[in-house]
Short mmCIF file of C-alpha atoms in Angstrom, two decimals:
data_model
loop_
_atom_site.label_atom_id
_atom_site.label_comp_id
_atom_site.label_asym_id
_atom_site.label_seq_id
_atom_site.Cartn_x
_atom_site.Cartn_y
_atom_site.Cartn_z
CA MET A 1 10.69 -12.95 -1.07
CA LEU A 2 9.64 -10.34 -3.49
CA SER A 3 8.03 -12.69 -6.81
CA ALA A 4 6.64 -11.77 -10.12
CA MET A 5 3.67 -9.99 -10.19
CA PRO A 6 0.49 -11.45 -12.11
CA PHE A 7 -0.86 -8.19 -12.96
CA SER A 8 1.58 -6.66 -15.26
CA GLY A 9 -0.43 -4.13 -17.12
CA LEU A 10 -3.68 -2.08 -17.72
CA ARG A 11 -5.50 -0.52 -19.94
CA LEU A 12 -8.99 1.12 -20.47
CA LYS A 13 -10.92 2.67 -22.82
CA ASN A 14 -13.89 5.10 -22.86
CA PHE A 15 -13.72 4.55 -19.03
CA LYS A 16 -14.58 7.69 -17.22
CA CYS A 17 -12.27 10.48 -17.97
CA PHE A 18 -10.03 8.59 -20.69
CA ALA A 19 -10.84 7.81 -24.20
CA ASP A 20 -7.74 5.31 -24.44
CA THR A 21 -5.07 5.09 -21.77
CA GLY A 22 -2.63 3.13 -23.84
CA PRO A 23 -0.90 0.04 -22.28
CA LEU A 24 0.36 0.90 -18.82
CA ARG A 25 2.71 -1.11 -17.02
CA LEU A 26 1.72 -2.31 -13.44
CA ALA A 27 5.19 -3.35 -11.63
CA PRO A 28 5.28 -4.77 -8.35
CA MET A 29 4.80 -1.25 -6.83
CA THR A 30 2.83 1.41 -8.82
CA LEU A 31 2.55 5.13 -7.68
CA ILE A 32 0.40 7.15 -9.62
CA PHE A 33 0.31 11.06 -9.16
CA GLY A 34 -1.71 13.55 -10.69
CA ARG A 35 -3.73 16.96 -9.73
CA ASN A 36 -6.74 16.58 -8.24
CA ASN A 37 -9.81 15.80 -10.73
CA SER A 38 -7.24 14.66 -13.04
CA GLY A 39 -8.86 11.21 -13.22
CA LYS A 40 -6.20 9.36 -11.51
CA SER A 41 -8.52 7.67 -9.54
CA SER A 42 -10.04 5.75 -12.33
CA LEU A 43 -7.22 3.83 -12.58
CA LEU A 44 -7.86 2.24 -9.66
CA GLN A 45 -11.24 2.34 -10.05
CA SER A 46 -11.28 -0.14 -12.66
CA LEU A 47 -9.46 -3.10 -10.98
CA ILE A 48 -11.74 -2.50 -7.97
CA LEU A 49 -14.78 -2.94 -10.18
CA LEU A 50 -13.64 -5.95 -11.82
CA ARG A 51 -12.99 -7.04 -8.29
CA GLN A 52 -16.48 -6.09 -7.12
CA ALA A 53 -18.06 -7.97 -10.09
CA MET A 54 -16.71 -11.19 -8.43
CA GLY A 55 -19.53 -13.26 -7.02
CA ALA A 56 -21.96 -10.27 -7.24
CA PRO A 57 -25.53 -12.53 -6.56
CA SER A 58 -27.30 -12.47 -9.45
CA PHE A 59 -25.52 -10.33 -11.69
CA GLY A 60 -23.98 -12.32 -13.89
CA PRO A 61 -21.41 -11.24 -16.36
CA ARG A 62 -22.28 -7.38 -15.56
CA LEU A 63 -20.29 -4.95 -13.47
CA ASN A 64 -21.75 -4.07 -10.32
CA LEU A 65 -21.95 -0.67 -10.05
CA ALA A 66 -23.91 -0.44 -6.67
CA GLY A 67 -20.97 -0.84 -4.48
CA PRO A 68 -19.75 -2.16 -1.60
CA LEU A 69 -16.12 -1.26 -2.81
CA TYR A 70 -17.22 1.41 -5.03
CA ALA A 71 -20.14 2.63 -5.59
CA ALA A 72 -20.03 3.92 -9.44
CA GLY A 73 -23.66 5.42 -10.52
CA SER A 74 -25.19 4.70 -14.00
CA TYR A 75 -23.57 3.77 -16.87
CA ALA A 76 -23.69 7.04 -17.99
CA ASP A 77 -21.58 8.26 -15.07
CA LEU A 78 -19.07 5.60 -16.14
CA VAL A 79 -18.67 5.85 -19.59
CA HIS A 80 -16.39 8.32 -21.51
CA LEU A 81 -18.10 11.75 -22.26
CA HIS A 82 -21.27 9.99 -20.58
CA ASP A 83 -21.98 8.51 -24.04
CA GLN A 84 -23.92 5.75 -23.71
CA SER A 85 -23.46 4.30 -27.33
CA LEU A 86 -20.03 3.59 -26.76
CA ALA A 87 -18.66 0.25 -25.43
CA LEU A 88 -16.16 0.95 -22.45
CA SER A 89 -13.22 -1.80 -22.04
CA ILE A 90 -11.06 -3.07 -19.45
CA SER A 91 -7.64 -4.90 -20.43
CA VAL A 92 -5.24 -6.62 -17.53
CA ASP A 93 -2.26 -7.96 -18.74
CA LEU A 94 -1.31 -11.11 -16.55
CA SER A 95 2.10 -12.77 -16.29
CA TRP A 96 3.56 -15.89 -14.64
CA PRO A 97 7.08 -17.70 -14.13
CA GLN A 98 6.66 -20.44 -16.47
CA ALA A 99 7.16 -23.56 -14.46
CA GLU A 100 6.87 -25.95 -17.75
CA PRO A 101 8.60 -23.66 -20.62
CA ASP A 102 8.00 -25.82 -22.78
CA ASP A 103 4.46 -26.77 -22.14
CA PRO A 104 2.10 -24.63 -24.46
CA LYS A 105 -0.87 -25.27 -22.33
CA ILE A 106 0.70 -23.14 -19.65
CA PRO A 107 1.21 -19.70 -20.72
CA SER A 108 3.80 -16.97 -19.25
CA HIS A 109 1.82 -14.20 -20.06
CA ALA A 110 -1.99 -13.48 -21.55
CA GLN A 111 -4.31 -10.21 -21.98
CA VAL A 112 -7.92 -10.63 -20.75
CA THR A 113 -10.25 -7.41 -22.50
CA LEU A 114 -13.39 -6.99 -21.36
CA ASP A 115 -15.83 -5.08 -23.16
CA PHE A 116 -19.62 -3.64 -21.61
CA LEU A 117 -22.50 -2.25 -22.84
CA GLY A 118 -24.84 -0.21 -21.12
CA GLU A 119 -28.34 -2.05 -20.60
CA ASP A 120 -30.06 0.57 -18.10
CA PRO A 121 -32.13 0.02 -16.40
CA GLN A 122 -29.81 -3.23 -15.79
CA PRO A 123 -25.85 -3.10 -14.91
CA PRO A 124 -24.06 -3.13 -17.70
CA ARG A 125 -23.60 -6.30 -19.64
CA LEU A 126 -20.39 -7.97 -20.41
CA SER A 127 -20.57 -8.03 -24.65
CA SER A 128 -16.98 -9.34 -25.08
CA LEU A 129 -14.26 -10.90 -23.63
CA SER A 130 -10.80 -11.70 -25.23
CA ILE A 131 -8.03 -13.90 -24.17
CA SER A 132 -4.94 -13.54 -25.88
CA PHE A 133 -1.92 -14.69 -25.84
CA PRO A 134 1.58 -14.48 -27.52
CA ASP A 135 0.48 -17.25 -30.40
CA PRO A 136 -2.71 -15.10 -32.25
CA ALA A 137 -3.62 -18.79 -32.99
CA LYS A 138 -4.65 -19.43 -28.94
CA THR A 139 -6.85 -16.30 -28.84
CA LEU A 140 -10.23 -17.38 -27.08
CA ASP A 141 -13.16 -14.65 -27.34
CA LEU A 142 -16.69 -14.80 -26.29
CA ARG A 143 -19.16 -12.35 -28.05
CA VAL A 144 -22.63 -11.29 -28.52
CA LYS A 145 -24.15 -10.40 -31.70
CA GLU A 146 -23.44 -6.42 -32.89
CA GLY A 147 -27.12 -4.96 -32.20
CA GLU A 148 -28.72 -7.77 -30.69
CA GLU A 149 -29.81 -6.87 -26.96
CA GLY A 150 -29.46 -9.89 -24.43
CA ALA A 151 -28.49 -12.07 -27.37
CA PRO A 152 -26.65 -15.27 -26.37
CA TYR A 153 -22.66 -15.50 -26.29
CA ASN A 154 -20.60 -17.51 -29.14
CA LEU A 155 -17.23 -18.73 -28.58
CA TRP A 156 -14.41 -18.25 -30.92
CA ILE A 157 -10.79 -19.70 -31.45
CA GLY A 158 -8.36 -18.16 -33.45
CA GLY A 159 -10.91 -16.10 -35.57
CA ARG A 160 -13.30 -19.21 -35.83
CA ASP A 161 -16.98 -19.25 -34.37
CA LEU A 162 -17.72 -22.48 -32.58
CA GLY A 163 -21.10 -21.64 -31.78
CA ASN A 164 -23.11 -20.79 -28.53
CA GLU A 165 -22.88 -22.50 -25.20
CA ASN A 166 -24.28 -25.97 -25.72
CA LYS A 167 -22.20 -26.02 -29.01
CA ALA A 168 -19.05 -24.70 -28.02
CA ASP A 169 -19.05 -26.14 -24.39
CA PHE A 170 -18.76 -23.15 -21.66
CA ARG A 171 -21.17 -21.09 -19.63
CA PHE A 172 -21.34 -18.09 -17.19
CA PRO A 173 -22.19 -18.89 -13.69
CA VAL A 174 -25.21 -17.14 -12.47
CA ASN A 175 -23.21 -15.08 -10.00
CA GLY A 176 -19.66 -15.01 -11.65
CA LEU A 177 -18.29 -12.62 -14.43
CA LEU A 178 -15.92 -14.72 -15.91
CA PRO A 179 -17.10 -17.62 -17.80
CA LEU A 180 -16.08 -21.43 -17.59
CA ILE A 181 -14.44 -23.07 -20.43
CA GLY A 182 -15.12 -26.93 -21.34
CA LYS A 183 -12.86 -29.29 -23.14
CA GLU A 184 -12.91 -29.25 -27.00
CA GLN A 185 -15.51 -31.81 -28.24
CA VAL A 186 -14.49 -33.97 -31.39
CA ARG A 187 -16.19 -32.35 -34.59
CA SER A 188 -16.90 -33.68 -37.67
CA GLY A 189 -13.85 -33.59 -40.26
CA GLN A 190 -11.84 -31.73 -38.07
CA SER A 191 -8.17 -32.66 -38.07
CA LEU A 192 -6.28 -33.64 -35.03
CA ASP A 193 -3.82 -31.09 -35.30
CA LEU A 194 -7.03 -28.14 -35.49
CA ARG A 195 -8.10 -29.95 -32.53
CA SER A 196 -5.28 -30.06 -30.30
CA ARG A 197 -4.74 -26.39 -31.30
CA ARG A 198 -8.08 -25.75 -29.90
CA ALA A 199 -7.83 -27.83 -27.08
CA THR A 200 -4.51 -25.88 -26.11
CA ALA A 201 -6.08 -22.52 -26.43
CA ARG A 202 -9.15 -23.39 -24.07
CA THR A 203 -6.54 -25.04 -21.48
CA ALA A 204 -4.67 -21.87 -21.73
CA ALA A 205 -7.95 -20.15 -21.12
CA ARG A 206 -9.53 -21.94 -18.48
CA TRP A 207 -5.46 -21.25 -16.74
CA THR A 208 -5.90 -17.65 -17.33
CA LEU A 209 -9.33 -16.94 -16.01
CA ASN A 210 -8.69 -19.43 -12.76
CA ASN A 211 -5.56 -17.59 -12.18
CA MET A 212 -7.56 -14.06 -12.59
CA THR A 213 -10.25 -15.12 -10.29
CA VAL A 214 -7.76 -15.78 -7.67
CA LEU A 215 -6.17 -12.52 -8.46
CA LEU A 216 -8.97 -10.25 -8.55
CA GLU A 217 -10.39 -11.86 -5.14
CA GLY A 218 -6.73 -11.48 -3.80
CA ILE A 219 -7.27 -7.71 -4.13
CA HIS A 220 -7.70 -5.44 -0.94
CA VAL A 221 -8.41 -2.12 -1.05
CA VAL A 222 -8.32 1.17 0.97
CA SER A 223 -10.22 4.20 -0.29
CA ALA A 224 -9.55 8.12 0.51
CA PHE A 225 -12.93 8.02 2.82
CA ARG A 226 -11.75 6.30 6.34
CA PRO A 227 -14.09 6.64 9.38
CA PRO A 228 -12.51 9.03 12.18
CA PRO A 229 -11.57 6.71 15.39
CA MET A 230 -14.34 5.55 17.79
CA ARG A 231 -14.06 5.56 21.26
CA ARG A 232 -15.86 2.29 22.19
CA TYR A 233 -15.74 -0.56 19.60
CA GLU A 234 -18.76 -3.34 19.66
CA PHE A 235 -17.05 -6.47 17.87
CA GLN A 236 -19.36 -7.71 15.27
CA GLY A 237 -17.71 -11.21 15.07
CA ALA A 238 -14.90 -12.02 12.03
CA PRO A 239 -14.62 -9.73 9.29
CA ALA A 240 -16.42 -10.89 6.03
CA PRO A 241 -13.84 -12.23 3.39
CA GLY A 242 -13.32 -9.76 0.76
CA ALA A 243 -11.86 -6.27 0.52
CA ASP A 244 -12.93 -3.75 3.10
CA ALA A 245 -12.36 -0.42 1.32
CA THR A 246 -13.59 1.88 4.12
CA GLY A 247 -12.04 0.28 6.89
CA ARG A 248 -15.08 -0.63 8.49
CA TYR A 249 -14.18 -3.98 9.62
CA VAL A 250 -10.44 -3.23 10.58
CA ILE A 251 -10.77 -3.41 14.52
CA ASP A 252 -13.21 -6.27 14.03
CA ALA A 253 -9.94 -7.87 12.04
CA LEU A 254 -7.45 -6.93 15.14
CA ILE A 255 -10.30 -8.37 17.92
CA GLN A 256 -10.76 -11.33 16.10
CA ASN A 257 -6.81 -12.31 15.92
CA ALA A 258 -6.54 -11.32 19.33
CA ILE A 259 -8.88 -14.01 20.26
CA GLN A 260 -8.72 -16.55 18.14
CA ASN A 261 -6.69 -19.77 18.95
CA GLY A 262 -3.81 -21.16 17.36
CA LYS A 263 -0.21 -19.74 16.45
CA ASP A 264 -1.52 -17.23 14.53
CA LYS A 265 -2.92 -15.58 17.73
CA GLY A 266 -1.73 -12.11 18.26
CA VAL A 267 0.36 -12.24 14.92
CA LEU A 268 -1.74 -9.35 13.12
CA LEU A 269 -1.18 -6.61 16.50
CA THR A 270 2.43 -7.45 16.79
CA GLU A 271 3.07 -6.39 12.83
CA VAL A 272 0.72 -3.43 13.20
CA ASN A 273 2.79 -2.36 16.13
CA VAL A 274 6.23 -2.67 14.14
CA TRP A 275 4.52 -0.12 11.88
CA LEU A 276 2.90 2.03 14.36
CA GLN A 277 6.20 2.47 16.21
CA ARG A 278 7.57 3.68 13.24
CA LEU A 279 5.34 6.25 11.77
CA ALA A 280 4.50 7.55 15.31
CA ARG A 281 6.41 6.08 17.96
CA ILE A 282 3.43 4.31 19.59
CA GLU A 283 1.76 0.88 20.02
CA LEU A 284 -1.43 -0.65 20.23
CA MET A 285 -2.04 -1.89 24.20
CA PRO A 286 -3.33 -5.32 24.00
CA LEU A 287 -6.94 -5.52 23.24
CA LEU A 288 -9.42 -6.48 25.88
CA PRO A 289 -12.97 -6.81 26.40
CA LEU A 290 -14.85 -3.94 28.85
CA ASP A 291 -17.63 -6.66 29.26
CA GLN A 292 -18.52 -10.45 30.31
CA ALA A 293 -19.88 -10.78 26.78
CA GLY A 294 -16.40 -9.74 24.81
CA LYS A 295 -18.26 -7.77 22.76
CA LEU A 296 -17.33 -4.31 23.74
CA TYR A 297 -13.76 -2.87 23.37
CA GLU A 298 -11.78 0.24 23.90
CA LEU A 299 -8.60 1.08 21.82
CA LYS A 300 -5.53 2.24 23.97
CA LEU A 301 -2.59 3.44 22.30
CA ARG A 302 0.46 3.89 24.60
CA ASP A 303 3.69 6.47 23.68
CA MET A 304 6.63 4.89 23.39
CA ASP A 305 9.06 7.66 24.68
CA SER A 306 6.65 8.76 27.71
CA GLY A 307 4.93 5.46 28.47
CA ARG A 308 1.36 7.24 28.67
CA TRP A 309 -1.31 5.77 26.89
CA ALA A 310 -4.72 7.34 25.20
CA ASN A 311 -7.88 6.08 24.02
CA PHE A 312 -8.00 5.86 20.06
CA ALA A 313 -10.01 8.41 19.73
CA ASP A 314 -8.00 11.28 21.48
CA VAL A 315 -4.78 10.30 19.24
CA GLY A 316 -3.82 12.33 16.29
CA TYR A 317 -6.24 12.08 13.14
CA GLY A 318 -3.54 10.92 11.19
CA ILE A 319 -3.18 7.68 12.74
CA GLY A 320 -6.75 7.10 12.59
CA GLN A 321 -6.16 7.62 8.98
CA ALA A 322 -3.32 5.50 8.56
CA LEU A 323 -4.24 2.36 10.76
CA PRO A 324 -6.87 0.87 8.11
CA VAL A 325 -3.81 1.15 5.64
CA ILE A 326 -1.30 -0.87 7.90
CA VAL A 327 -4.05 -3.34 8.71
CA GLU A 328 -5.67 -3.88 5.21
CA GLY A 329 -1.86 -4.19 3.92
CA LEU A 330 -1.15 -6.86 6.20
CA ARG A 331 -3.83 -8.91 5.59
CA THR A 332 -3.41 -8.93 1.74
CA PRO A 333 -2.03 -12.31 1.32
CA PRO A 334 1.04 -12.80 -0.25
CA GLY A 335 0.27 -12.55 -4.43
CA GLY A 336 -2.29 -10.44 -3.94
CA THR A 337 -2.78 -6.83 -4.80
CA PHE A 338 -3.21 -3.93 -2.36
CA ILE A 339 -4.79 -0.67 -3.67
CA VAL A 340 -4.68 2.17 -1.56
CA GLN A 341 -5.73 5.81 -2.36
CA GLU A 342 -3.37 8.34 -0.56
CA PRO A 343 -1.89 6.50 1.96
CA GLU A 344 0.03 9.75 2.88
CA ILE A 345 -3.30 11.35 4.27
CA HIS A 346 -3.05 13.57 7.49
CA LEU A 347 0.24 12.30 8.47
CA HIS A 348 3.30 14.28 8.94
CA PRO A 349 6.24 14.51 6.85
CA ASP A 350 8.32 11.80 8.71
CA ALA A 351 5.35 9.59 9.38
CA GLN A 352 5.02 9.95 5.12
CA LEU A 353 8.52 8.35 4.80
CA ALA A 354 7.84 5.49 7.24
CA MET A 355 4.05 4.88 5.46
CA ALA A 356 6.58 4.82 2.24
CA ASP A 357 9.33 2.13 3.99
CA PHE A 358 5.51 0.06 5.08
CA LEU A 359 4.69 -0.16 0.79
CA VAL A 360 8.10 -1.09 0.02
CA HIS A 361 8.23 -3.83 3.02
CA LEU A 362 4.76 -4.69 1.45
CA MET A 363 6.11 -5.33 -2.17
CA ARG A 364 9.39 -6.89 -0.65
CA ASN A 365 7.02 -9.65 1.01
CA GLY A 366 4.98 -10.15 -2.24
CA ARG A 367 2.32 -7.86 -2.45
CA GLN A 368 1.78 -6.13 -5.15
CA VAL A 369 1.14 -2.28 -4.37
CA ILE A 370 -0.69 -0.10 -6.27
CA ALA A 371 -0.99 3.14 -4.71
CA GLU A 372 -2.65 6.92 -5.76
CA THR A 373 -0.83 9.40 -3.56
CA HIS A 374 0.16 13.11 -3.81
CA SER A 375 2.98 12.99 -1.71
CA GLU A 376 6.51 13.96 -2.72
CA HIS A 377 8.16 12.71 0.55
CA LEU A 378 6.71 9.07 -0.51
CA LEU A 379 8.30 9.29 -3.86
CA LEU A 380 11.32 10.75 -2.32
CA ARG A 381 11.90 7.97 0.02
CA VAL A 382 11.02 5.06 -2.55
CA ARG A 383 13.55 6.74 -5.04
CA ARG A 384 16.50 6.79 -2.31
CA LYS A 385 15.75 3.09 -1.59
CA ILE A 386 16.08 2.56 -5.03
CA LEU A 387 19.65 4.24 -5.08
CA ALA A 388 20.28 1.70 -2.35
CA GLY A 389 19.49 -1.16 -4.72
CA ALA A 390 19.58 -4.44 -3.63
CA GLN A 391 20.30 -3.31 0.06
CA GLN A 392 16.72 -2.36 0.22
CA GLY A 393 15.24 -4.58 -1.90
CA ILE A 394 13.75 -2.67 -4.11
CA LEU A 395 15.34 -1.92 -7.85
CA PRO A 396 14.14 0.07 -11.14
CA GLU A 397 12.08 -2.43 -12.57
CA HIS A 398 10.15 -2.98 -9.55
CA LEU A 399 8.55 0.67 -9.78
CA ASN A 400 6.49 2.67 -12.03
CA ILE A 401 5.29 5.78 -12.40
CA ILE A 402 2.29 7.13 -13.69
CA LEU A 403 1.51 11.12 -13.90
CA VAL A 404 -2.35 11.71 -14.90
CA ASP A 405 -3.13 14.99 -16.32
CA LYS A 406 -5.54 16.73 -18.74
CA ASP A 407 -5.07 16.45 -22.46
CA GLU A 408 -6.05 19.50 -24.86
CA GLY A 409 -9.69 18.49 -24.97
CA PRO A 410 -12.19 16.59 -22.41
CA ALA A 411 -9.83 13.74 -21.99
CA SER A 412 -7.03 12.71 -19.31
CA ARG A 413 -3.81 10.78 -20.54
CA ALA A 414 -1.90 8.71 -18.47
CA ALA A 415 2.21 9.25 -19.01
CA GLN A 416 4.89 6.79 -17.38
CA LEU A 417 7.86 7.74 -16.08
CA PRO A 418 11.05 5.40 -15.94
CA ILE A 419 13.22 5.47 -12.94
CA ASP A 420 17.03 4.52 -13.35
CA GLU A 421 19.36 2.69 -11.09
CA LEU A 422 20.05 6.01 -9.25
CA GLY A 423 16.59 7.08 -8.31
CA GLN A 424 16.53 9.74 -11.25
CA VAL A 425 13.03 9.91 -12.88
CA ALA A 426 13.84 10.02 -16.67
CA HIS A 427 12.55 13.23 -18.92
CA TRP A 428 10.87 15.02 -15.68
CA PRO A 429 8.07 16.40 -16.68
CA SER A 430 7.00 19.92 -16.74
CA GLY A 431 5.55 21.04 -13.29
CA PHE A 432 5.56 17.46 -11.86
CA LEU A 433 6.09 17.85 -8.07
CA GLN A 434 7.24 21.39 -8.53
CA GLU A 435 5.56 23.58 -6.55
CA ALA A 436 7.67 23.33 -3.50
CA ASN A 437 10.39 24.76 -5.43
CA ASN A 438 8.44 27.13 -6.89
CA GLU A 439 7.32 28.57 -3.83
CA ARG A 440 10.83 28.09 -2.84
CA MET A 441 12.36 30.06 -5.53
CA ALA A 442 9.30 32.34 -5.56
CA LEU A 443 10.46 33.46 -1.76
CA LEU A 444 14.00 34.05 -2.36
CA GLU A 445 13.67 36.07 -5.07
CA GLU A 446 11.15 38.47 -3.09
CA MET A 447 13.42 38.34 -0.18
CA ALA A 448 16.53 39.69 -2.52
CA ALA A 449 14.30 42.06 -3.94
CA LYS A 450 13.42 43.49 -0.25
CA VAL A 451 16.67 43.57 0.76
CA GLU A 452 17.75 45.28 -2.48
CA ASP A 453 14.99 47.87 -1.51
CA GLN A 454 16.30 48.80 2.27
CA ASP A 455 19.73 49.44 0.50
#
């Protein structure tokens, strides 16, 4: 079921530790590595901030820095080198299989660039938005006049200023980050050819922004900070729509699926158990209320080998951290993007291998996976699956590896590591996942030296 993934690229400028990441490819599966405090989380946080800005009440074309998915602090915390005079920029590439190759109104590729400026104490305001296509004449921009705080936006097509909201027919919803683009109006002295080209640019821009809205709203997030298992859970009702970064509503989602009517009743629990069995040879028992009101629940897990059960709070901590990853990954709709930090946290190496299988499963079934990880085991399993090729449903082009580290100055840099059909990483960087091998070599050398001294 693997399909083309619409988020096909990302570029950040003046965003946290990055002066400029350069263009980065987002594959159906993107794995991000780097030392602690190298800045790898910033790549994920940029997309999470865009997701968080969608539908934020009263924010309009601004970034919501207050949460709930990511509490980013102030603009000074977010902008590179804390220099509030700089504009930060987030660019995403979007790609679609072109259903109508001869229809110029439907793009196969677009790049959307959003620039923001600080306006303390207000959240950062969108200063410009550019939607560019392979044909430069179709490029559509919204800009605020430079140096005019609070100034209105003007719309530009193909490098020509068409005026403000009323004159150029566009507007921002009260609670929306992305604008609504109207139709091209008849203008005095305008040729039919020029009107047609501008109308085509507007249609392509509307198509792009509508799809970008759907894509951002389809993002599901699991952060590295997940709550520990509890002995009892009070059901709060169906979980609110949208991403759940901390896994706060994971249990509510399981309970809701268990008690709902219809053909999907219990499906989520069944799918979760498939992966709990793969990770740790355990399964969640049926979810039954402890009280007559149906509000209080206890999660029990059964050992597949011994048949014994235990309360969720008494099972290994790693399972409690893995459950939100599994539930939110499965809840990510096909065509959506699953962003996860440290999916392997607190897991034994063999469970980390199973977690890699889970992420590949999501990708093969139409979800885009972007994971920040420290796990060499996870990468080894994915590389092995690539070596198996079509049998495992993952090819080299389905994976991109990004390594984040510090440059010689205060900034971070992001390098992309190509992988071939043998699962080999081309131009393996010095020091990349070398720690275990270095320690083994040091151990062997010290053993040899000790044996030589004894002789």
